[in-house]
Tab-separated table of C-alpha atoms in Angstrom:
chain	number	residue	atom	x	y	z
A	1	MET	CA	114.086	0.287	109.069
A	2	SER	CA	113.727	4.022	109.591
A	3	ASN	CA	115.326	6.441	107.167
A	4	SER	CA	114.991	9.429	109.498
A	5	THR	CA	118.040	11.567	109.968
A	6	PHE	CA	118.852	13.424	113.169
A	7	SER	CA	120.315	16.841	113.713
A	8	VAL	CA	123.394	17.212	115.933
A	9	SER	CA	124.026	20.663	117.398
A	10	PRO	CA	127.507	21.265	118.779
A	11	VAL	CA	127.528	22.069	122.504
A	12	GLY	CA	131.059	23.465	122.377
A	13	GLU	CA	134.378	23.532	120.615
A	14	ILE	CA	138.004	22.440	121.090
A	15	GLN	CA	140.802	24.996	121.422
A	16	SER	CA	144.046	23.154	120.782
A	17	SER	CA	147.642	23.701	119.727
A	18	LEU	CA	146.974	21.089	116.988
A	19	LYS	CA	146.088	23.346	114.105
A	20	ASN	CA	145.696	20.843	111.278
A	21	LEU	CA	145.335	17.160	110.451
A	22	THR	CA	149.061	16.728	109.798
A	23	ASP	CA	149.843	17.899	113.343
A	24	ALA	CA	147.197	15.536	114.719
A	25	LEU	CA	148.272	12.471	112.740
A	26	ARG	CA	151.941	12.997	113.599
A	27	GLN	CA	151.133	13.118	117.276
A	28	GLY	CA	149.475	9.767	118.024
A	29	SER	CA	147.839	8.940	121.326
A	30	GLU	CA	151.068	8.826	123.337
A	31	GLY	CA	151.886	12.451	122.794
A	32	ALA	CA	148.455	14.008	122.457
A	33	PRO	CA	148.371	17.448	124.077
A	34	GLU	CA	145.933	19.051	126.452
A	35	ALA	CA	143.229	21.309	125.108
A	36	TRP	CA	140.478	23.602	126.285
A	37	ILE	CA	136.843	22.801	125.593
A	38	THR	CA	134.609	25.863	125.565
A	39	ILE	CA	130.968	25.008	126.222
A	40	LYS	CA	128.385	27.335	124.717
A	41	PRO	CA	126.673	29.410	127.441
A	42	ALA	CA	123.296	27.863	126.561
A	43	PHE	CA	124.652	24.436	127.613
A	44	ALA	CA	126.818	25.497	130.581
A	45	ARG	CA	124.330	24.096	133.116
A	46	ALA	CA	125.028	20.614	131.715
A	47	MET	CA	128.576	20.893	133.202
A	48	HIS	CA	127.217	21.233	136.744
A	49	ARG	CA	129.093	18.909	139.169
A	50	LEU	CA	131.818	17.991	136.675
A	51	GLU	CA	135.070	18.324	138.625
A	52	PRO	CA	138.821	18.354	138.025
A	53	GLY	CA	140.088	14.770	138.192
A	54	ASP	CA	136.989	13.326	136.529
A	55	ASP	CA	137.556	10.938	133.635
A	56	VAL	CA	135.156	11.648	130.809
A	57	VAL	CA	134.532	10.657	127.216
A	58	VAL	CA	134.379	13.659	124.903
A	59	LEU	CA	132.392	13.111	121.712
A	60	THR	CA	133.471	15.279	118.796
A	61	TRP	CA	132.331	15.724	115.214
A	62	PHE	CA	135.197	15.263	112.730
A	63	HIS	CA	134.007	18.118	110.535
A	64	LEU	CA	136.771	17.617	107.933
A	65	SER	CA	135.968	13.938	107.280
A	66	ASP	CA	134.919	12.205	104.084
A	67	ARG	CA	131.570	10.601	104.964
A	68	THR	CA	131.442	8.470	101.800
A	69	VAL	CA	134.367	6.253	102.887
A	70	LEU	CA	133.369	2.692	103.924
A	71	GLU	CA	136.756	0.919	103.805
A	72	VAL	CA	140.305	2.105	104.483
A	73	HIS	CA	143.830	0.813	104.828
A	74	PRO	CA	144.357	1.291	108.589
A	75	ARG	CA	146.962	3.967	109.384
A	76	ASN	CA	147.167	4.625	105.614
A	77	ASP	CA	149.416	1.546	105.397
A	78	THR	CA	148.638	-0.136	102.066
A	79	SER	CA	150.280	-3.364	103.285
A	80	ILE	CA	147.270	-3.728	105.620
A	81	PRO	CA	144.242	-5.070	103.678
A	82	LEU	CA	141.240	-2.832	103.125
A	83	THR	CA	139.184	-2.852	106.318
A	84	GLY	CA	135.624	-1.663	106.952
A	85	VAL	CA	135.561	1.600	108.857
A	86	PHE	CA	133.471	-0.011	111.647
A	87	ALA	CA	136.594	-2.102	112.390
A	88	THR	CA	138.857	0.993	112.450
A	89	ARG	CA	139.081	4.382	114.151
A	90	SER	CA	139.304	6.180	110.796
A	91	PRO	CA	137.842	9.704	111.013
A	92	ASP	CA	136.466	9.083	107.507
A	93	ARG	CA	133.186	7.197	108.135
A	94	PRO	CA	129.450	7.684	107.562
A	95	ASN	CA	128.843	9.528	110.848
A	96	PRO	CA	132.229	11.027	111.760
A	97	ILE	CA	131.947	11.030	115.546
A	98	GLY	CA	135.166	10.952	117.565
A	99	LEU	CA	135.509	9.399	121.041
A	100	HIS	CA	138.219	10.786	123.280
A	101	ARG	CA	138.761	9.499	126.788
A	102	VAL	CA	140.327	12.317	128.753
A	103	ARG	CA	140.849	13.620	132.268
A	104	VAL	CA	139.404	16.956	133.346
A	105	LEU	CA	142.348	19.044	134.599
A	106	GLU	CA	140.692	22.388	135.296
A	107	ILE	CA	137.290	24.041	135.074
A	108	SER	CA	136.921	27.776	134.608
A	109	GLU	CA	133.377	29.050	134.107
A	110	ASN	CA	132.169	27.416	130.869
A	111	ARG	CA	135.592	26.032	129.913
A	112	LEU	CA	137.215	22.682	130.669
A	113	ARG	CA	140.925	21.939	130.335
A	114	VAL	CA	141.367	18.248	129.392
A	115	ALA	CA	144.139	15.862	128.317
A	116	PRO	CA	145.176	13.968	126.308
A	117	ILE	CA	143.166	14.822	123.212
A	118	GLU	CA	144.272	14.683	119.585
A	119	ALA	CA	141.384	16.635	118.060
A	120	ILE	CA	142.386	19.714	116.087
A	121	ASP	CA	141.610	23.304	116.973
A	122	GLY	CA	138.026	24.229	116.131
A	123	THR	CA	136.644	20.672	116.295
A	124	PRO	CA	132.994	20.742	117.396
A	125	VAL	CA	132.180	18.992	120.693
A	126	ILE	CA	128.807	17.246	120.665
A	127	ASP	CA	128.638	15.511	124.070
A	128	ILE	CA	130.555	14.758	127.264
A	129	LYS	CA	129.894	11.652	129.368
A	130	PRO	CA	131.424	10.353	132.577
A	131	VAL	CA	133.503	7.177	132.468
A	132	LEU	CA	131.657	4.889	134.834
A	133	ASP	CA	133.954	1.912	135.090
A	134	ALA	CA	137.474	1.362	133.805
A	135	ILE	CA	136.789	-2.071	132.389
A	136	ASN	CA	133.229	-2.300	131.273
A	137	ASP	CA	132.647	1.230	130.199
A	138	SER	CA	133.324	3.557	127.337
B	1	MET	CA	132.113	29.478	117.715
B	2	SER	CA	130.301	27.777	114.831
B	3	ASN	CA	126.550	27.376	114.971
B	4	SER	CA	126.456	24.772	112.179
B	5	THR	CA	124.442	21.669	112.813
B	6	PHE	CA	125.297	18.264	111.385
B	7	SER	CA	123.063	15.557	110.035
B	8	VAL	CA	123.368	12.023	111.429
B	9	SER	CA	122.057	9.203	109.237
B	10	PRO	CA	121.488	5.882	110.984
B	11	VAL	CA	123.631	3.066	109.565
B	12	GLY	CA	121.478	0.386	111.174
B	13	GLU	CA	119.059	-0.535	113.919
B	14	ILE	CA	118.854	-2.616	117.113
B	15	GLN	CA	116.560	-5.644	117.323
B	16	SER	CA	116.143	-6.434	121.008
B	17	SER	CA	113.857	-8.204	123.445
B	18	LEU	CA	113.757	-4.871	125.361
B	19	LYS	CA	110.615	-3.352	123.915
B	20	ASN	CA	110.303	-0.166	125.967
B	21	LEU	CA	112.100	2.163	128.345
B	22	THR	CA	110.650	0.478	131.423
B	23	ASP	CA	112.183	-2.843	130.363
B	24	ALA	CA	115.509	-1.122	129.713
B	25	LEU	CA	115.649	0.838	132.979
B	26	ARG	CA	114.712	-2.212	135.036
B	27	GLN	CA	117.532	-4.207	133.511
B	28	GLY	CA	120.709	-2.261	134.331
B	29	SER	CA	124.105	-3.105	132.918
B	30	GLU	CA	124.510	-6.376	134.842
B	31	GLY	CA	121.590	-8.056	133.179
B	32	ALA	CA	121.532	-6.404	129.765
B	33	PRO	CA	120.570	-8.888	127.068
B	34	GLU	CA	122.072	-9.636	123.711
B	35	ALA	CA	120.634	-8.036	120.603
B	36	TRP	CA	120.976	-8.075	116.849
B	37	ILE	CA	122.212	-5.035	114.968
B	38	THR	CA	121.048	-4.940	111.360
B	39	ILE	CA	123.276	-2.769	109.182
B	40	LYS	CA	121.637	-1.152	106.150
B	41	PRO	CA	122.875	-2.774	102.930
B	42	ALA	CA	124.353	0.550	101.755
B	43	PHE	CA	126.751	0.453	104.735
B	44	ALA	CA	127.477	-3.304	104.864
B	45	ARG	CA	130.988	-2.863	103.413
B	46	ALA	CA	131.906	-0.879	106.538
B	47	MET	CA	131.590	-4.181	108.521
B	48	HIS	CA	134.363	-5.837	106.499
B	49	ARG	CA	136.857	-7.611	108.778
B	50	LEU	CA	134.754	-7.256	111.918
B	51	GLU	CA	134.832	-10.699	113.538
B	52	PRO	CA	133.117	-12.630	116.321
B	53	GLY	CA	135.038	-12.022	119.551
B	54	ASP	CA	135.801	-8.381	118.710
B	55	ASP	CA	135.030	-5.809	121.391
B	56	VAL	CA	133.384	-2.754	119.893
B	57	VAL	CA	131.668	0.445	120.968
B	58	VAL	CA	128.221	0.788	119.429
B	59	LEU	CA	126.973	4.366	119.142
B	60	THR	CA	123.195	4.726	119.171
B	61	TRP	CA	120.752	7.600	118.933
B	62	PHE	CA	118.314	7.670	121.870
B	63	HIS	CA	115.416	8.655	119.672
B	64	LEU	CA	112.937	8.895	122.583
B	65	SER	CA	115.018	11.362	124.607
B	66	ASP	CA	114.177	14.860	125.773
B	67	ARG	CA	116.909	17.020	124.257
B	68	THR	CA	116.033	20.093	126.331
B	69	VAL	CA	117.188	18.506	129.612
B	70	LEU	CA	120.469	19.947	131.005
B	71	GLU	CA	120.325	18.668	134.610
B	72	VAL	CA	118.879	15.526	136.182
B	73	HIS	CA	118.722	13.663	139.451
B	74	PRO	CA	120.931	10.653	138.617
B	75	ARG	CA	118.964	7.405	138.470
B	76	ASN	CA	115.804	9.473	139.090
B	77	ASP	CA	116.796	9.518	142.765
B	78	THR	CA	115.726	12.898	144.137
B	79	SER	CA	118.019	12.436	147.153
B	80	ILE	CA	120.928	12.933	144.709
B	81	PRO	CA	121.406	16.648	143.918
B	82	LEU	CA	120.649	17.929	140.434
B	83	THR	CA	123.622	17.100	138.233
B	84	GLY	CA	124.541	18.378	134.779
B	85	VAL	CA	123.893	15.769	132.110
B	86	PHE	CA	127.579	15.901	131.030
B	87	ALA	CA	128.340	14.360	134.445
B	88	THR	CA	125.714	11.619	133.990
B	89	ARG	CA	124.752	8.943	131.495
B	90	SER	CA	121.176	10.250	131.260
B	91	PRO	CA	119.665	9.517	127.834
B	92	ASP	CA	118.011	12.949	128.104
B	93	ARG	CA	120.727	15.364	126.892
B	94	PRO	CA	121.278	17.868	124.058
B	95	ASN	CA	122.674	15.276	121.614
B	96	PRO	CA	121.256	11.946	122.807
B	97	ILE	CA	124.030	9.612	121.694
B	98	GLY	CA	124.415	6.314	123.544
B	99	LEU	CA	127.728	4.468	123.993
B	100	HIS	CA	127.544	0.710	124.454
B	101	ARG	CA	130.657	-1.395	124.852
B	102	VAL	CA	129.761	-4.859	123.613
B	103	ARG	CA	131.284	-8.071	122.285
B	104	VAL	CA	130.463	-9.292	118.791
B	105	LEU	CA	129.075	-12.825	119.194
B	106	GLU	CA	128.068	-13.676	115.647
B	107	ILE	CA	128.018	-12.130	112.184
B	108	SER	CA	125.506	-13.160	109.561
B	109	GLU	CA	125.553	-11.192	106.323
B	110	ASN	CA	124.670	-7.606	107.317
B	111	ARG	CA	123.701	-8.505	110.898
B	112	LEU	CA	125.751	-8.603	114.090
B	113	ARG	CA	124.728	-10.349	117.298
B	114	VAL	CA	126.187	-8.438	120.273
B	115	ALA	CA	125.981	-8.424	124.075
B	116	PRO	CA	125.390	-6.927	126.551
B	117	ILE	CA	123.339	-3.998	125.305
B	118	GLU	CA	120.465	-2.219	127.048
B	119	ALA	CA	119.149	-0.254	124.064
B	120	ILE	CA	115.514	-0.843	123.216
B	121	ASP	CA	114.179	-2.478	120.087
B	122	GLY	CA	114.213	-0.098	117.124
B	123	THR	CA	116.995	2.150	118.466
B	124	PRO	CA	118.970	3.642	115.556
B	125	VAL	CA	122.675	2.692	115.355
B	126	ILE	CA	124.870	5.542	114.117
B	127	ASP	CA	128.413	4.105	114.328
B	128	ILE	CA	130.500	1.128	115.424
B	129	LYS	CA	134.145	1.456	116.500
B	130	PRO	CA	136.709	-1.063	117.673
B	131	VAL	CA	137.894	-0.952	121.278
B	132	LEU	CA	141.623	-0.404	120.917
B	133	ASP	CA	142.869	-0.660	124.476
B	134	ALA	CA	141.134	-1.668	127.694
B	135	ILE	CA	142.543	1.178	129.746
B	136	ASN	CA	143.089	4.173	127.531
B	137	ASP	CA	140.333	3.707	125.051
B	138	SER	CA	136.652	4.143	124.691
């Protein structure tokens, strides 16, 4: 099996009212706020034909994560047995990529307003993909 | 905005009957086959408590992609206008990460049998996440 590593270059960044992990954890998915995604000018052409109302998956890089963690107690609840991170959404994991399904609310030049998204301010955005099908897609 | 890049280390690899891109493109999501994912021993603990029947999102790295592509004709159909890759599922994109929603069919030591998945044989796997909710999740 290959031992190559790959280099991920952020294509943009989140601007959010969530300023730290405590804000984000307190929030949960029900109350996650809207945020702006600013796409770097070099990648702005990749937004072409995205439109308000589109449902997309935003991929982020959890830059504050601990990449050495392989097992966690889900939701930091020690009454739940240790669980491999591939069976959890823990941000601490070998490749700390976040998936956020959001709706595009507004597009202004190289910026997208989206909701709901619980990533904190300054989180790098590494990809955006359309949601193709509500059931079979991700 | 930060210009840091991040290093992705594969946690495993796909073993599939799809041996090349032509096989994969011909197939489409309806007919995608099952495949084995072999997790590297160093990351096997991260599989703990994954079980057959679980629905997961497998993140792959499309190692054969052209990362300079920002716009494509979807499905290589030139009658469809050029579209930014963030509005398509093109494997050619700045950070060529694939999302595959699959069901775990079998687990054997550090290997998972999953379906359906249209990634070609040898594709690096970079993360696995549980599907939390059919509607609001990815």
